[in-house]
PDB file of C-alpha atoms in Angstrom:
ATOM      1  CA  UNK E   1      30.072 -25.712 -44.582  1.00  0.00           C
ATOM      2  CA  UNK E   2      30.635 -22.585 -42.628  1.00  0.00           C
ATOM      3  CA  UNK E   3      27.821 -20.227 -43.022  1.00  0.00           C
ATOM      4  CA  UNK E   4      28.494 -16.700 -43.331  1.00  0.00           C
ATOM      5  CA  UNK E   5      26.748 -13.220 -43.150  1.00  0.00           C
ATOM      6  CA  UNK E   6      26.015 -10.260 -45.537  1.00  0.00           C
ATOM      7  CA  UNK E   7      25.472  -6.961 -43.576  1.00  0.00           C
ATOM      8  CA  UNK E   8      25.181  -3.655 -45.310  1.00  0.00           C
ATOM      9  CA  UNK E   9      23.582  -0.682 -43.987  1.00  0.00           C
ATOM     10  CA  UNK E  10      22.023   2.594 -45.688  1.00  0.00           C
ATOM     11  CA  UNK E  11      23.449   2.098 -48.942  1.00  0.00           C
ATOM     12  CA  UNK E  12      21.986   2.233 -52.770  1.00  0.00           C
ATOM     13  CA  UNK E  13      22.498  -1.006 -53.697  1.00  0.00           C
ATOM     14  CA  UNK E  14      23.421  -1.531 -57.449  1.00  0.00           C
ATOM     15  CA  UNK E  15      22.001  -4.462 -59.411  1.00  0.00           C
ATOM     16  CA  UNK E  16      25.300  -6.146 -59.528  1.00  0.00           C
ATOM     17  CA  UNK E  17      25.324  -6.000 -55.564  1.00  0.00           C
ATOM     18  CA  UNK E  18      22.092  -7.851 -55.576  1.00  0.00           C
ATOM     19  CA  UNK E  19      22.982 -10.446 -57.778  1.00  0.00           C
ATOM     20  CA  UNK E  20      25.684 -11.223 -55.295  1.00  0.00           C
ATOM     21  CA  UNK E  21      23.548 -11.446 -52.587  1.00  0.00           C
ATOM     22  CA  UNK E  22      21.010 -13.558 -54.501  1.00  0.00           C
ATOM     23  CA  UNK E  23      23.815 -15.809 -55.675  1.00  0.00           C
ATOM     24  CA  UNK E  24      25.102 -16.352 -52.138  1.00  0.00           C
ATOM     25  CA  UNK E  25      21.442 -17.287 -50.900  1.00  0.00           C
ATOM     26  CA  UNK E  26      21.024 -19.447 -53.737  1.00  0.00           C
ATOM     27  CA  UNK E  27      24.197 -21.553 -52.753  1.00  0.00           C
ATOM     28  CA  UNK E  28      22.788 -21.518 -49.166  1.00  0.00           C
ATOM     29  CA  UNK E  29      25.890 -20.036 -47.822  1.00  0.00           C
ATOM     30  CA  UNK E  30      24.221 -17.157 -45.799  1.00  0.00           C
ATOM     31  CA  UNK E  31      22.689 -17.539 -42.522  1.00  0.00           C
ATOM     32  CA  UNK E  32      22.362 -13.636 -41.740  1.00  0.00           C
ATOM     33  CA  UNK E  33      21.303 -11.186 -44.262  1.00  0.00           C
ATOM     34  CA  UNK E  34      21.045  -7.362 -43.144  1.00  0.00           C
ATOM     35  CA  UNK E  35      20.317  -4.581 -45.444  1.00  0.00           C
ATOM     36  CA  UNK E  36      19.233  -1.977 -43.038  1.00  0.00           C
ATOM     37  CA  UNK E  37      18.268   1.367 -44.345  1.00  0.00           C
ATOM     38  CA  UNK E  38      19.238   0.112 -47.865  1.00  0.00           C
ATOM     39  CA  UNK E  39      17.567   1.394 -51.122  1.00  0.00           C
ATOM     40  CA  UNK E  40      17.243  -0.974 -53.778  1.00  0.00           C
ATOM     41  CA  UNK E  41      14.672  -0.976 -56.813  1.00  0.00           C
ATOM     42  CA  UNK E  42      11.464  -3.173 -56.716  1.00  0.00           C
ATOM     43  CA  UNK E  43      12.886  -5.320 -59.245  1.00  0.00           C
ATOM     44  CA  UNK E  44      15.722  -6.063 -57.223  1.00  0.00           C
ATOM     45  CA  UNK E  45      13.513  -6.398 -54.164  1.00  0.00           C
ATOM     46  CA  UNK E  46      11.573  -9.116 -55.673  1.00  0.00           C
ATOM     47  CA  UNK E  47      14.834 -11.043 -56.804  1.00  0.00           C
ATOM     48  CA  UNK E  48      16.007 -10.979 -53.319  1.00  0.00           C
ATOM     49  CA  UNK E  49      12.439 -12.107 -51.942  1.00  0.00           C
ATOM     50  CA  UNK E  50      12.680 -15.167 -54.457  1.00  0.00           C
ATOM     51  CA  UNK E  51      15.986 -16.322 -53.098  1.00  0.00           C
ATOM     52  CA  UNK E  52      14.873 -15.955 -49.319  1.00  0.00           C
ATOM     53  CA  UNK E  53      11.780 -18.356 -50.296  1.00  0.00           C
ATOM     54  CA  UNK E  54      14.244 -20.891 -51.537  1.00  0.00           C
ATOM     55  CA  UNK E  55      16.996 -20.599 -48.824  1.00  0.00           C
ATOM     56  CA  UNK E  56      17.476 -23.373 -46.426  1.00  0.00           C
ATOM     57  CA  UNK E  57      20.205 -21.937 -44.394  1.00  0.00           C
ATOM     58  CA  UNK E  58      18.694 -18.289 -43.944  1.00  0.00           C
ATOM     59  CA  UNK E  59      18.166 -17.756 -40.086  1.00  0.00           C
ATOM     60  CA  UNK E  60      17.950 -13.936 -39.764  1.00  0.00           C
ATOM     61  CA  UNK E  61      16.673 -11.428 -42.004  1.00  0.00           C
ATOM     62  CA  UNK E  62      16.838  -7.577 -41.278  1.00  0.00           C
ATOM     63  CA  UNK E  63      14.899  -5.410 -43.515  1.00  0.00           C
ATOM     64  CA  UNK E  64      14.552  -2.498 -40.836  1.00  0.00           C
ATOM     65  CA  UNK E  65      14.224   1.111 -41.704  1.00  0.00           C
ATOM     66  CA  UNK E  66      12.087   1.413 -44.688  1.00  0.00           C
ATOM     67  CA  UNK E  67      13.313  -1.694 -46.891  1.00  0.00           C
ATOM     68  CA  UNK E  68       9.690  -2.987 -47.092  1.00  0.00           C
ATOM     69  CA  UNK E  69       8.451   0.481 -48.162  1.00  0.00           C
ATOM     70  CA  UNK E  70       5.139  -0.644 -49.868  1.00  0.00           C
ATOM     71  CA  UNK E  71       2.364  -3.014 -49.952  1.00  0.00           C
ATOM     72  CA  UNK E  72       3.417  -4.542 -53.042  1.00  0.00           C
ATOM     73  CA  UNK E  73       6.699  -5.183 -51.167  1.00  0.00           C
ATOM     74  CA  UNK E  74       5.050  -6.446 -48.293  1.00  0.00           C
ATOM     75  CA  UNK E  75       3.308  -8.761 -50.702  1.00  0.00           C
ATOM     76  CA  UNK E  76       6.400 -10.164 -52.122  1.00  0.00           C
ATOM     77  CA  UNK E  77       7.812 -10.686 -48.488  1.00  0.00           C
ATOM     78  CA  UNK E  78       4.735 -12.979 -47.397  1.00  0.00           C
ATOM     79  CA  UNK E  79       5.154 -15.107 -50.596  1.00  0.00           C
ATOM     80  CA  UNK E  80       8.783 -15.403 -49.586  1.00  0.00           C
ATOM     81  CA  UNK E  81       8.040 -16.287 -45.975  1.00  0.00           C
ATOM     82  CA  UNK E  82       5.041 -18.902 -46.923  1.00  0.00           C
ATOM     83  CA  UNK E  83       7.857 -20.853 -48.968  1.00  0.00           C
ATOM     84  CA  UNK E  84      10.580 -20.346 -46.431  1.00  0.00           C
ATOM     85  CA  UNK E  85      11.506 -23.011 -43.810  1.00  0.00           C
ATOM     86  CA  UNK E  86      14.512 -21.943 -42.137  1.00  0.00           C
ATOM     87  CA  UNK E  87      14.078 -18.308 -40.807  1.00  0.00           C
ATOM     88  CA  UNK E  88      14.047 -17.692 -37.104  1.00  0.00           C
ATOM     89  CA  UNK E  89      14.655 -14.074 -36.847  1.00  0.00           C
ATOM     90  CA  UNK E  90      12.645 -11.319 -38.780  1.00  0.00           C
ATOM     91  CA  UNK E  91      13.447  -7.526 -38.334  1.00  0.00           C
ATOM     92  CA  UNK E  92      11.241  -5.006 -39.834  1.00  0.00           C
ATOM     93  CA  UNK E  93      11.638  -2.137 -37.478  1.00  0.00           C
ATOM     94  CA  UNK E  94      10.772   1.234 -39.144  1.00  0.00           C
ATOM     95  CA  UNK E  95       8.683  -0.106 -41.948  1.00  0.00           C
ATOM     96  CA  UNK E  96       5.541   1.754 -42.785  1.00  0.00           C
ATOM     97  CA  UNK E  97       3.481  -1.567 -42.672  1.00  0.00           C
ATOM     98  CA  UNK E  98       0.126   0.032 -41.110  1.00  0.00           C
ATOM     99  CA  UNK E  99      -2.571  -2.665 -40.108  1.00  0.00           C
ATOM    100  CA  UNK E 100      -3.108  -3.574 -43.669  1.00  0.00           C
ATOM    101  CA  UNK E 101       0.499  -4.649 -44.116  1.00  0.00           C
ATOM    102  CA  UNK E 102       0.507  -6.892 -41.003  1.00  0.00           C
ATOM    103  CA  UNK E 103      -2.696  -8.293 -42.336  1.00  0.00           C
ATOM    104  CA  UNK E 104      -0.991  -9.236 -45.489  1.00  0.00           C
ATOM    105  CA  UNK E 105       1.851 -10.980 -43.700  1.00  0.00           C
ATOM    106  CA  UNK E 106      -0.151 -12.386 -41.071  1.00  0.00           C
ATOM    107  CA  UNK E 107      -0.731 -15.837 -42.293  1.00  0.00           C
ATOM    108  CA  UNK E 108       2.832 -16.299 -43.315  1.00  0.00           C
ATOM    109  CA  UNK E 109       4.176 -15.245 -40.134  1.00  0.00           C
ATOM    110  CA  UNK E 110       1.827 -17.050 -38.009  1.00  0.00           C
ATOM    111  CA  UNK E 111       2.400 -20.144 -39.524  1.00  0.00           C
ATOM    112  CA  UNK E 112       6.080 -20.166 -40.295  1.00  0.00           C
ATOM    113  CA  UNK E 113       7.224 -23.237 -38.692  1.00  0.00           C
ATOM    114  CA  UNK E 114      10.851 -21.734 -37.210  1.00  0.00           C
ATOM    115  CA  UNK E 115      10.115 -18.109 -36.762  1.00  0.00           C
ATOM    116  CA  UNK E 116      10.444 -17.242 -33.029  1.00  0.00           C
ATOM    117  CA  UNK E 117      12.017 -13.688 -32.965  1.00  0.00           C
ATOM    118  CA  UNK E 118       9.977 -10.913 -34.489  1.00  0.00           C
ATOM    119  CA  UNK E 119      10.489  -7.188 -34.625  1.00  0.00           C
ATOM    120  CA  UNK E 120       7.627  -4.690 -35.627  1.00  0.00           C
ATOM    121  CA  UNK E 121       8.919  -1.776 -33.855  1.00  0.00           C
ATOM    122  CA  UNK E 122       7.888   1.634 -35.337  1.00  0.00           C
ATOM    123  CA  UNK E 123       5.635  -0.204 -37.965  1.00  0.00           C
ATOM    124  CA  UNK E 124       2.486   2.119 -37.678  1.00  0.00           C
ATOM    125  CA  UNK E 125       0.392  -0.544 -36.384  1.00  0.00           C
ATOM    126  CA  UNK E 126      -2.854  -0.321 -34.857  1.00  0.00           C
ATOM    127  CA  UNK E 127      -5.473  -2.320 -32.701  1.00  0.00           C
ATOM    128  CA  UNK E 128      -6.266  -4.551 -36.045  1.00  0.00           C
ATOM    129  CA  UNK E 129      -2.674  -5.365 -36.366  1.00  0.00           C
ATOM    130  CA  UNK E 130      -2.170  -6.022 -32.573  1.00  0.00           C
ATOM    131  CA  UNK E 131      -4.966  -8.488 -32.689  1.00  0.00           C
ATOM    132  CA  UNK E 132      -3.399 -10.583 -35.242  1.00  0.00           C
ATOM    133  CA  UNK E 133       0.100 -10.337 -33.312  1.00  0.00           C
ATOM    134  CA  UNK E 134      -1.787 -11.741 -30.325  1.00  0.00           C
ATOM    135  CA  UNK E 135      -2.521 -14.865 -32.746  1.00  0.00           C
ATOM    136  CA  UNK E 136       1.005 -15.577 -32.808  1.00  0.00           C
ATOM    137  CA  UNK E 137       1.534 -15.794 -28.885  1.00  0.00           C
ATOM    138  CA  UNK E 138      -0.599 -19.253 -28.713  1.00  0.00           C
ATOM    139  CA  UNK E 139      -1.807 -20.447 -25.094  1.00  0.00           C
ATOM    140  CA  UNK E 140      -0.212 -23.390 -23.074  1.00  0.00           C
ATOM    141  CA  UNK E 141      -0.590 -26.518 -25.046  1.00  0.00           C
ATOM    142  CA  UNK E 142      -1.142 -25.096 -28.329  1.00  0.00           C
ATOM    143  CA  UNK E 143       1.637 -24.920 -31.151  1.00  0.00           C
ATOM    144  CA  UNK E 144       4.881 -23.246 -30.596  1.00  0.00           C
ATOM    145  CA  UNK E 145       4.854 -19.478 -30.918  1.00  0.00           C
ATOM    146  CA  UNK E 146       7.430 -16.393 -30.692  1.00  0.00           C
ATOM    147  CA  UNK E 147       9.818 -16.051 -28.238  1.00  0.00           C
ATOM    148  CA  UNK E 148      10.699 -12.530 -28.618  1.00  0.00           C
ATOM    149  CA  UNK E 149       8.502  -9.762 -29.704  1.00  0.00           C
ATOM    150  CA  UNK E 150       9.216  -6.169 -30.177  1.00  0.00           C
ATOM    151  CA  UNK E 151       6.464  -3.490 -30.470  1.00  0.00           C
ATOM    152  CA  UNK E 152       8.343  -0.669 -29.764  1.00  0.00           C
ATOM    153  CA  UNK E 153       7.028   3.078 -30.879  1.00  0.00           C
ATOM    154  CA  UNK E 154       3.558   2.059 -32.136  1.00  0.00           C
ATOM    155  CA  UNK E 155       1.544   4.982 -30.803  1.00  0.00           C
ATOM    156  CA  UNK E 156      -1.634   4.262 -32.615  1.00  0.00           C
ATOM    157  CA  UNK E 157      -2.334   1.177 -30.511  1.00  0.00           C
ATOM    158  CA  UNK E 158      -4.923   1.862 -28.016  1.00  0.00           C
ATOM    159  CA  UNK E 159      -5.578   1.033 -24.418  1.00  0.00           C
ATOM    160  CA  UNK E 160      -7.914  -1.685 -25.381  1.00  0.00           C
ATOM    161  CA  UNK E 161      -5.171  -2.852 -27.816  1.00  0.00           C
ATOM    162  CA  UNK E 162      -2.733  -3.209 -25.005  1.00  0.00           C
ATOM    163  CA  UNK E 163      -5.047  -4.952 -22.693  1.00  0.00           C
ATOM    164  CA  UNK E 164      -5.500  -7.658 -25.184  1.00  0.00           C
ATOM    165  CA  UNK E 165      -1.944  -7.869 -25.390  1.00  0.00           C
ATOM    166  CA  UNK E 166      -1.633  -8.342 -21.685  1.00  0.00           C
ATOM    167  CA  UNK E 167      -3.991 -11.483 -21.682  1.00  0.00           C
ATOM    168  CA  UNK E 168      -2.192 -12.874 -24.549  1.00  0.00           C
ATOM    169  CA  UNK E 169       1.388 -12.591 -22.677  1.00  0.00           C
ATOM    170  CA  UNK E 170      -0.243 -14.096 -19.670  1.00  0.00           C
ATOM    171  CA  UNK E 171      -1.695 -17.122 -21.663  1.00  0.00           C
ATOM    172  CA  UNK E 172       1.546 -17.564 -23.884  1.00  0.00           C
ATOM    173  CA  UNK E 173       3.723 -20.654 -23.495  1.00  0.00           C
ATOM    174  CA  UNK E 174       6.488 -19.524 -25.278  1.00  0.00           C
ATOM    175  CA  UNK E 175       7.366 -15.628 -24.960  1.00  0.00           C
ATOM    176  CA  UNK E 176      10.648 -14.655 -23.110  1.00  0.00           C
ATOM    177  CA  UNK E 177      11.289 -11.355 -24.185  1.00  0.00           C
ATOM    178  CA  UNK E 178       8.684  -8.287 -24.986  1.00  0.00           C
ATOM    179  CA  UNK E 179       9.917  -4.892 -26.061  1.00  0.00           C
ATOM    180  CA  UNK E 180       7.263  -2.008 -25.791  1.00  0.00           C
ATOM    181  CA  UNK E 181       9.419   0.897 -25.259  1.00  0.00           C
ATOM    182  CA  UNK E 182       8.485   4.388 -26.269  1.00  0.00           C
ATOM    183  CA  UNK E 183       4.776   3.315 -26.223  1.00  0.00           C
ATOM    184  CA  UNK E 184       2.432   5.980 -24.412  1.00  0.00           C
ATOM    185  CA  UNK E 185       1.133   3.104 -22.087  1.00  0.00           C
ATOM    186  CA  UNK E 186       0.674   4.896 -18.491  1.00  0.00           C
ATOM    187  CA  UNK E 187       0.069   3.496 -15.330  1.00  0.00           C
ATOM    188  CA  UNK E 188      -3.344   1.498 -15.780  1.00  0.00           C
ATOM    189  CA  UNK E 189      -1.643  -0.486 -18.865  1.00  0.00           C
ATOM    190  CA  UNK E 190       1.303  -0.970 -16.935  1.00  0.00           C
ATOM    191  CA  UNK E 191      -0.911  -2.601 -14.067  1.00  0.00           C
ATOM    192  CA  UNK E 192      -2.341  -4.840 -16.609  1.00  0.00           C
ATOM    193  CA  UNK E 193       1.042  -6.271 -17.817  1.00  0.00           C
ATOM    194  CA  UNK E 194       2.056  -6.579 -14.140  1.00  0.00           C
ATOM    195  CA  UNK E 195      -0.875  -9.300 -13.945  1.00  0.00           C
ATOM    196  CA  UNK E 196       0.451 -10.931 -17.192  1.00  0.00           C
ATOM    197  CA  UNK E 197       4.180 -11.215 -15.699  1.00  0.00           C
ATOM    198  CA  UNK E 198       2.633 -12.711 -12.827  1.00  0.00           C
ATOM    199  CA  UNK E 199       0.619 -15.019 -14.675  1.00  0.00           C
ATOM    200  CA  UNK E 200       3.585 -15.767 -17.291  1.00  0.00           C
ATOM    201  CA  UNK E 201       5.884 -18.999 -16.574  1.00  0.00           C
ATOM    202  CA  UNK E 202       8.391 -18.131 -19.352  1.00  0.00           C
ATOM    203  CA  UNK E 203       8.582 -14.141 -19.496  1.00  0.00           C
ATOM    204  CA  UNK E 204      12.294 -12.970 -18.586  1.00  0.00           C
ATOM    205  CA  UNK E 205      12.556  -9.553 -19.772  1.00  0.00           C
ATOM    206  CA  UNK E 206      10.063  -6.611 -20.278  1.00  0.00           C
ATOM    207  CA  UNK E 207      11.379  -3.385 -21.682  1.00  0.00           C
ATOM    208  CA  UNK E 208       9.163  -0.307 -20.553  1.00  0.00           C
ATOM    209  CA  UNK E 209      11.591   2.381 -21.362  1.00  0.00           C
ATOM    210  CA  UNK E 210       9.903   5.817 -22.077  1.00  0.00           C
ATOM    211  CA  UNK E 211       6.207   4.364 -21.647  1.00  0.00           C
ATOM    212  CA  UNK E 212       4.826   7.434 -19.457  1.00  0.00           C
ATOM    213  CA  UNK E 213       5.015   5.584 -16.383  1.00  0.00           C
ATOM    214  CA  UNK E 214       4.967   7.150 -12.873  1.00  0.00           C
ATOM    215  CA  UNK E 215       5.946   5.718  -9.348  1.00  0.00           C
ATOM    216  CA  UNK E 216       2.523   4.149  -9.024  1.00  0.00           C
ATOM    217  CA  UNK E 217       3.687   1.684 -11.897  1.00  0.00           C
ATOM    218  CA  UNK E 218       6.930   1.029 -10.244  1.00  0.00           C
ATOM    219  CA  UNK E 219       5.147   0.308  -6.847  1.00  0.00           C
ATOM    220  CA  UNK E 220       2.762  -2.380  -8.654  1.00  0.00           C
ATOM    221  CA  UNK E 221       5.576  -4.232 -10.066  1.00  0.00           C
ATOM    222  CA  UNK E 222       7.793  -3.922  -6.863  1.00  0.00           C
ATOM    223  CA  UNK E 223       4.647  -5.655  -5.028  1.00  0.00           C
ATOM    224  CA  UNK E 224       4.508  -8.184  -7.768  1.00  0.00           C
ATOM    225  CA  UNK E 225       8.507  -9.127  -7.499  1.00  0.00           C
ATOM    226  CA  UNK E 226       8.163  -8.993  -3.646  1.00  0.00           C
ATOM    227  CA  UNK E 227       5.189 -11.114  -3.242  1.00  0.00           C
ATOM    228  CA  UNK E 228       4.657 -13.491  -6.329  1.00  0.00           C
ATOM    229  CA  UNK E 229       6.829 -15.974  -7.956  1.00  0.00           C
ATOM    230  CA  UNK E 230       7.880 -14.738 -11.589  1.00  0.00           C
ATOM    231  CA  UNK E 231      10.178 -15.782 -14.321  1.00  0.00           C
ATOM    232  CA  UNK E 232      11.094 -12.082 -14.917  1.00  0.00           C
ATOM    233  CA  UNK E 233      14.621 -11.340 -14.707  1.00  0.00           C
ATOM    234  CA  UNK E 234      15.010  -7.942 -16.325  1.00  0.00           C
ATOM    235  CA  UNK E 235      12.343  -4.821 -16.202  1.00  0.00           C
ATOM    236  CA  UNK E 236      13.429  -1.737 -17.810  1.00  0.00           C
ATOM    237  CA  UNK E 237      12.089   1.321 -16.489  1.00  0.00           C
ATOM    238  CA  UNK E 238      14.356   4.009 -17.711  1.00  0.00           C
ATOM    239  CA  UNK E 239      13.104   7.383 -19.168  1.00  0.00           C
ATOM    240  CA  UNK E 240       9.910   7.381 -17.026  1.00  0.00           C
ATOM    241  CA  UNK E 241       8.912   9.551 -14.047  1.00  0.00           C
ATOM    242  CA  UNK E 242      10.184   6.878 -11.492  1.00  0.00           C
ATOM    243  CA  UNK E 243      12.327   7.645  -8.743  1.00  0.00           C
ATOM    244  CA  UNK E 244      15.705   5.930  -9.176  1.00  0.00           C
ATOM    245  CA  UNK E 245      15.303   4.191  -5.479  1.00  0.00           C
ATOM    246  CA  UNK E 246      12.360   2.532  -6.984  1.00  0.00           C
ATOM    247  CA  UNK E 247      14.185   1.161  -9.880  1.00  0.00           C
ATOM    248  CA  UNK E 248      17.003   0.089  -7.902  1.00  0.00           C
ATOM    249  CA  UNK E 249      14.640  -1.878  -5.520  1.00  0.00           C
ATOM    250  CA  UNK E 250      12.855  -3.615  -8.206  1.00  0.00           C
ATOM    251  CA  UNK E 251      16.343  -4.297  -9.966  1.00  0.00           C
ATOM    252  CA  UNK E 252      17.709  -5.722  -6.710  1.00  0.00           C
ATOM    253  CA  UNK E 253      14.795  -8.109  -6.167  1.00  0.00           C
ATOM    254  CA  UNK E 254      14.894  -9.594  -9.758  1.00  0.00           C
ATOM    255  CA  UNK E 255      18.713  -9.980  -9.191  1.00  0.00           C
ATOM    256  CA  UNK E 256      18.349 -11.696  -6.037  1.00  0.00           C
ATOM    257  CA  UNK E 257      15.682 -14.064  -7.644  1.00  0.00           C
ATOM    258  CA  UNK E 258      18.100 -15.129 -10.316  1.00  0.00           C
ATOM    259  CA  UNK E 259      20.690 -15.811  -7.791  1.00  0.00           C
ATOM    260  CA  UNK E 260      18.228 -17.918  -5.964  1.00  0.00           C
ATOM    261  CA  UNK E 261      16.896 -19.525  -8.984  1.00  0.00           C
ATOM    262  CA  UNK E 262      13.254 -18.490  -8.153  1.00  0.00           C
ATOM    263  CA  UNK E 263      10.857 -20.165  -9.862  1.00  0.00           C
ATOM    264  CA  UNK E 264       7.084 -20.550  -9.732  1.00  0.00           C
ATOM    265  CA  UNK E 265       5.754 -23.747  -7.930  1.00  0.00           C
ATOM    266  CA  UNK E 266       5.612 -26.772 -10.251  1.00  0.00           C
ATOM    267  CA  UNK E 267       2.100 -27.741 -11.502  1.00  0.00           C
ATOM    268  CA  UNK E 268       0.515 -30.963 -10.394  1.00  0.00           C
ATOM    269  CA  UNK E 269       1.591 -34.012 -12.036  1.00  0.00           C
ATOM    270  CA  UNK E 270      -0.810 -34.255 -15.267  1.00  0.00           C
ATOM    271  CA  UNK E 271      -2.064 -30.676 -15.134  1.00  0.00           C
ATOM    272  CA  UNK E 272      -1.193 -27.725 -17.227  1.00  0.00           C
ATOM    273  CA  UNK E 273      -0.702 -23.972 -16.508  1.00  0.00           C
ATOM    274  CA  UNK E 274      -3.597 -22.020 -17.346  1.00  0.00           C
ATOM    275  CA  UNK E 275      -4.568 -18.399 -16.985  1.00  0.00           C
ATOM    276  CA  UNK E 276      -7.702 -17.559 -15.010  1.00  0.00           C
ATOM    277  CA  UNK E 277      -9.537 -14.187 -16.130  1.00  0.00           C
ATOM    278  CA  UNK E 278     -11.241 -13.904 -12.880  1.00  0.00           C
ATOM    279  CA  UNK E 279      -8.376 -14.601 -10.902  1.00  0.00           C
ATOM    280  CA  UNK E 280      -6.468 -11.870 -12.918  1.00  0.00           C
ATOM    281  CA  UNK E 281      -9.066  -9.536 -12.122  1.00  0.00           C
ATOM    282  CA  UNK E 282      -8.764 -10.215  -8.509  1.00  0.00           C
ATOM    283  CA  UNK E 283      -4.975  -9.633  -8.726  1.00  0.00           C
ATOM    284  CA  UNK E 284      -5.663  -6.341 -10.597  1.00  0.00           C
ATOM    285  CA  UNK E 285      -7.693  -5.091  -7.746  1.00  0.00           C
ATOM    286  CA  UNK E 286      -5.670  -6.053  -5.345  1.00  0.00           C
ATOM    287  CA  UNK E 287      -2.641  -4.659  -6.591  1.00  0.00           C
ATOM    288  CA  UNK E 288      -4.310  -1.165  -7.461  1.00  0.00           C
ATOM    289  CA  UNK E 289      -6.420  -1.145  -3.906  1.00  0.00           C
ATOM    290  CA  UNK E 290      -3.207  -1.346  -2.213  1.00  0.00           C
ATOM    291  CA  UNK E 291      -2.173   1.892  -4.118  1.00  0.00           C
ATOM    292  CA  UNK E 292      -5.394   3.656  -3.467  1.00  0.00           C
ATOM    293  CA  UNK E 293      -6.477   3.352  -6.963  1.00  0.00           C
ATOM    294  CA  UNK E 294     -10.263   3.410  -8.212  1.00  0.00           C
ATOM    295  CA  UNK E 295     -11.026   0.440 -10.707  1.00  0.00           C
ATOM    296  CA  UNK E 296     -13.798  -1.287 -12.279  1.00  0.00           C
ATOM    297  CA  UNK E 297     -13.420  -4.167 -14.192  1.00  0.00           C
ATOM    298  CA  UNK E 298     -16.346  -5.924 -16.237  1.00  0.00           C
ATOM    299  CA  UNK E 299     -15.951  -9.410 -16.447  1.00  0.00           C
TER     300      UNK E 299
END
C-alpha cells in the first residue's frame, strides 16, 4: 500500500475536513500529517489525537505554530503519544508549552519506542523543561534516544540549563543534529558546546545562528576542528558578530574533514566511549586559556 501525506497550513478546519483526516488515519493510509498553523475546535483536536493514537502508519506529525494551544490539548497529545507506536518525527515549534506542558508530555516522549526527531523551538521553555529534555539524550550503552533535536528561540533557558544540555550532548550516543539558533547563548556557553562537540561521537550538525557569539567563540571552534577529531560536518554561525574569514576557515576545515572521512580513533575492543567530566573541564580550560579568558570551574 502506497502511503500518502496530508499537509494543510494556516486554515480554519471544518468538522468535515477533520473527519476526512480521521478516516485516513483510521485506514492507516497516512505517513505524514501536517496541520501547521491550522485552527480547529477542541473537540476536533481530540478526534485527531484519538486516531493518532491508533495509527500504525503515521511517521511524521506537524503541529507547529500554536495548534497545541492549551494544557488540555497537551494532555490529549500526551495520551495519543503513549498509545502510538509508529511516530518518528514530532514538530511542536511555536507551541506555548511552557515547562508545565513539557512535564505533561515528558513520559510519553521519553518512552516512545520510535521517536527520533523532536522540534520544541519557540515553546517558551525554561530550565525545568530542559532538564527533562536532557533525559531524552541517554548516554552510551543506554536505550536509544533522539537523533535530531530543535530548541530554537527559547530565551527563558539560563546558562545553567545550557551547560546541562552540553553535558548531555557529550554523553549522548545517538544525537546527530542539534538546532539552538536564536537563543542568547553568548561565548561562554559556546565554549561548553565546543567541548560537547569534541566529546560526541555522533553529532554532525550544530546550528548556532543568531546566538550572540563573537570571534572568541569562532576561535574556540576553529581550535577544536583543527586539533581534535570530531564527527561534526556542519556548523552554522551566521547572524553573529563573527568575521566572514573565521566562518570560512571553519567551514573549509569541516569540509576537508568530510572529504578525508576524518573520524575519532576507535575505542579499544571491548571498551565503550565515555565522557569524563574532569577531562572535559581540562579541555574547557585549555580552549579558553589560549584565548586569554579567565575561567574558574568548580568540579
